[in-house]
mmCIF file of C-alpha atoms in Angstrom:
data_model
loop_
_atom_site.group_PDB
_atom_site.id
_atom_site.type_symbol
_atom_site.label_atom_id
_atom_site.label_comp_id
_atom_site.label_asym_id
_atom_site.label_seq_id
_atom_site.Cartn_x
_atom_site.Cartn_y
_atom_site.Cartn_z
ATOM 1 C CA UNK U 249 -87.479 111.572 -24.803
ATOM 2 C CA UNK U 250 -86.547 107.811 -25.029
ATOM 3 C CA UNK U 251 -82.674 106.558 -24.272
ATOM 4 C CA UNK U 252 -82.096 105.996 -28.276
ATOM 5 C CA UNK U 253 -82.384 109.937 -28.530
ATOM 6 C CA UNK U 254 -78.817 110.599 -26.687
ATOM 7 C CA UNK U 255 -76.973 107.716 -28.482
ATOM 8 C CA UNK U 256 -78.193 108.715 -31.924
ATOM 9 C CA UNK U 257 -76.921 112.230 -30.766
ATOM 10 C CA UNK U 258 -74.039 110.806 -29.473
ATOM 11 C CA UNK U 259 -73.283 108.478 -32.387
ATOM 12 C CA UNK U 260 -73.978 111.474 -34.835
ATOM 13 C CA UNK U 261 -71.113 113.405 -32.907
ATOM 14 C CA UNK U 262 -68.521 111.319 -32.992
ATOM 15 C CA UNK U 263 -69.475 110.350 -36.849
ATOM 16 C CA UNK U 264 -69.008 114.306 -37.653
ATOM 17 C CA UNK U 265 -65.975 114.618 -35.667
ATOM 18 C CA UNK U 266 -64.589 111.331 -37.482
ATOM 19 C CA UNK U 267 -65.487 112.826 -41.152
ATOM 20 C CA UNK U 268 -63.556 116.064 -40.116
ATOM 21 C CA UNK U 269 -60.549 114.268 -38.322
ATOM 22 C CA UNK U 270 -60.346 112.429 -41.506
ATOM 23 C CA UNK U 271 -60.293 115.465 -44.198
ATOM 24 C CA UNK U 272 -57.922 117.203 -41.751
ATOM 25 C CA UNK U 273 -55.756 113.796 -42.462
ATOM 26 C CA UNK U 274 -56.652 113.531 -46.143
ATOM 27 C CA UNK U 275 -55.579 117.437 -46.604
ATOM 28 C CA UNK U 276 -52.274 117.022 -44.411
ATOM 29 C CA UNK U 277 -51.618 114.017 -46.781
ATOM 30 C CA UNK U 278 -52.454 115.697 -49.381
ATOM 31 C CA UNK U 279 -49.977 118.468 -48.478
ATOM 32 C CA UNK U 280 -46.927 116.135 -47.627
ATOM 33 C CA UNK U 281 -47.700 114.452 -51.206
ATOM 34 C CA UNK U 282 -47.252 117.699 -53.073
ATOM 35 C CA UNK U 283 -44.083 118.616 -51.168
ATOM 36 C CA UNK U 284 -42.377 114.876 -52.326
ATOM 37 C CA UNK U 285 -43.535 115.264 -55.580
ATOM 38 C CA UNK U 286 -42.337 118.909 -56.232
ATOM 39 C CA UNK U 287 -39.075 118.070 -58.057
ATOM 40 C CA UNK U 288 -40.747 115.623 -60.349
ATOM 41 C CA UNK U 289 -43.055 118.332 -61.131
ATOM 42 C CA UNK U 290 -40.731 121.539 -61.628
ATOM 43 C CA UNK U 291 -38.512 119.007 -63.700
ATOM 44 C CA UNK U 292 -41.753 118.645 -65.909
ATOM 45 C CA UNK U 293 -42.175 122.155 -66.223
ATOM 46 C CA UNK U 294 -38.924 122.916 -66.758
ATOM 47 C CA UNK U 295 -38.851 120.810 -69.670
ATOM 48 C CA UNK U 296 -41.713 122.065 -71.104
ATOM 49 C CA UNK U 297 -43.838 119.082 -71.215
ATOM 50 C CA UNK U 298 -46.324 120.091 -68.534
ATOM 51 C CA UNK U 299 -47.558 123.987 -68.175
ATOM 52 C CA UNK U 300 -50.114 125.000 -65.032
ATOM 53 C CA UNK U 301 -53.336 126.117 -66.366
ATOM 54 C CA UNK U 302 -55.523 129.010 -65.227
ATOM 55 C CA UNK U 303 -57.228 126.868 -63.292
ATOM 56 C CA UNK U 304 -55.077 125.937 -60.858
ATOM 57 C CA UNK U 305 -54.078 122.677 -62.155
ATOM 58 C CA UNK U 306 -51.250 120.878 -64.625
ATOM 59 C CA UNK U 307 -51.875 120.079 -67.860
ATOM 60 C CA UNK U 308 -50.023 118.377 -70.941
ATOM 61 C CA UNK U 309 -48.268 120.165 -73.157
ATOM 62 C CA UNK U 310 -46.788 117.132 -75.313
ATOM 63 C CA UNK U 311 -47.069 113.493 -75.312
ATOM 64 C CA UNK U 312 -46.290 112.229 -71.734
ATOM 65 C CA UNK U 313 -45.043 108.353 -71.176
ATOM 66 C CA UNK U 314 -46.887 106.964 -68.201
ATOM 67 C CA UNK U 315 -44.439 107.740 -65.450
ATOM 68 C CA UNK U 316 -45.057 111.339 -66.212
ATOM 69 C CA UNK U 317 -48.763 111.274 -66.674
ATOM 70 C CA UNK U 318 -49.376 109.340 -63.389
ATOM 71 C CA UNK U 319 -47.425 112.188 -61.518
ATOM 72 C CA UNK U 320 -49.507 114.711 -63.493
ATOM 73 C CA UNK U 321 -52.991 112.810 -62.276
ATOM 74 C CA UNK U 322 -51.336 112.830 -58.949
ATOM 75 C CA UNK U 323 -50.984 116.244 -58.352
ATOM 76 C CA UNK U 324 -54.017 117.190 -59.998
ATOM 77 C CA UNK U 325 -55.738 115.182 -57.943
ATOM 78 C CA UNK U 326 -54.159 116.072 -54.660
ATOM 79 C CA UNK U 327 -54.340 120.104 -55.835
ATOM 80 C CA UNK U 328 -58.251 119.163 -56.146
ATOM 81 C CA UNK U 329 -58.294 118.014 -52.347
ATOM 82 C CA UNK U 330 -56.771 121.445 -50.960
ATOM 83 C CA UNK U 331 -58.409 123.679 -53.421
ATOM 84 C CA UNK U 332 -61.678 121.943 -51.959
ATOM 85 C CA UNK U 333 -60.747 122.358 -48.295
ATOM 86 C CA UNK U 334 -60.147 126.192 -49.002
ATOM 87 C CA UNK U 335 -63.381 126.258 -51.173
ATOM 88 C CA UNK U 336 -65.717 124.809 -48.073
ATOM 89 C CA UNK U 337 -63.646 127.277 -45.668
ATOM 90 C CA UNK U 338 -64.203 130.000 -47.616
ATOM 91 C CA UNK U 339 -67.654 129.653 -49.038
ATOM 92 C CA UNK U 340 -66.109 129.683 -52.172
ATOM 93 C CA UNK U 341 -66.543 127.304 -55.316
ATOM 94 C CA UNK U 342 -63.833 124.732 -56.000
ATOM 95 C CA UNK U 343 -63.497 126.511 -59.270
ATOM 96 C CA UNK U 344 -62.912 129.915 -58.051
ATOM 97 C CA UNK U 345 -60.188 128.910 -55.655
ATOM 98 C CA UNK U 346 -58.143 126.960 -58.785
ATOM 99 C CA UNK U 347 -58.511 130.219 -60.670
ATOM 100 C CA UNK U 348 -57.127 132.196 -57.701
ATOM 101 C CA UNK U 349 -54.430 129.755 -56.943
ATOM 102 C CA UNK U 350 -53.677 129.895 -60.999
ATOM 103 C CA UNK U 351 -52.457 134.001 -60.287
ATOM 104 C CA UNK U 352 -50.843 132.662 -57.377
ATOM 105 C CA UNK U 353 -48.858 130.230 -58.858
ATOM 106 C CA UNK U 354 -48.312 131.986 -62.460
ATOM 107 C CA UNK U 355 -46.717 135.224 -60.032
ATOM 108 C CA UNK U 356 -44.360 132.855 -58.501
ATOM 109 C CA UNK U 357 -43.486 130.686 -62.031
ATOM 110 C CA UNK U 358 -39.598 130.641 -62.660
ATOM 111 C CA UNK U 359 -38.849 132.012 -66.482
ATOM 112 C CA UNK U 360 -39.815 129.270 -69.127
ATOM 113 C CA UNK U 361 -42.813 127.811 -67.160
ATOM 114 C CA UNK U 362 -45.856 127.604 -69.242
ATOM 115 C CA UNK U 363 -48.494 129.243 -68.154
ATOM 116 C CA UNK U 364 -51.904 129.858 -69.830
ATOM 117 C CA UNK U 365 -54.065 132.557 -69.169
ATOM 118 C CA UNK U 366 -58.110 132.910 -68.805
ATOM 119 C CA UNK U 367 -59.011 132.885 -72.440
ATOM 120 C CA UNK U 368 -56.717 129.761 -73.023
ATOM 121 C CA UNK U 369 -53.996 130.973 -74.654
ATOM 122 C CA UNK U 370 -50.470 129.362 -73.565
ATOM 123 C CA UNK U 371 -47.065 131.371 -73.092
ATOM 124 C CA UNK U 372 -44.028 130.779 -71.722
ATOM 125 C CA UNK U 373 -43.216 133.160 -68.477
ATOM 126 C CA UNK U 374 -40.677 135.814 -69.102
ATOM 127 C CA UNK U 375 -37.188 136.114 -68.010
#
């Protein structure tokens, strides 16, 4: 075996261990990001402009000025960074976590949210 063979295992190592140090990070930031943006979202919903599809994600349910669709991308995009996290965990698709987290999240909706189920169709959660 020459010397190279231990540093190359050594260098491949600490590259893994970097990669998952860093999606720990990414997910944790991901997490925090949510948790700021959570009144900017309900206030969406609770307006109607914004309704959580049953994939797990937010979607538009009018017109939305820029402010309002940046905040939507944003938590789209950061939902799409846990659901992925619990997907590789689990051995499950990406997809098939957003549709779980989409029961999930329609269960704990306040009245008025709109939520759309499976086949597409929208409603508005009951009192």
């Amino acid at each position: 075996m020459s010397i190279q063979s231990p540093r190359f295992f050594l260098f491949f190592l600490m590259t893994a261990c970097l990669t998952l140090v860093a999606a720990g990070q990414s997910v944790q930031s991901a997490t925090e990001r949510i948790k700021e943006r959570l009144p900017q979202v309900d206030s969406l919903k609770e307006e109607g402009k914004v309704g959580e599809t049953s994939d797990g994600y937010l979607a538009a349910r009018e017109d939305l000025g820029p402010r309002e669709q940046s905040i939507l991308e944003a938590e789209n995009g950061d939902r799409r960074i846990l659901y992925r996290s619990v997907a590789e965990r689990t051995d499950q698709t990406l997809e098939a976590v957003g549709r779980q987290r989409a029961i999930r999240i329609a269960e704990l909706a306040r009245p008025g949210v709109w939520l759309q189920k499976p086949n597409g169709e929208w409603y508005r959660k009951a009192d």
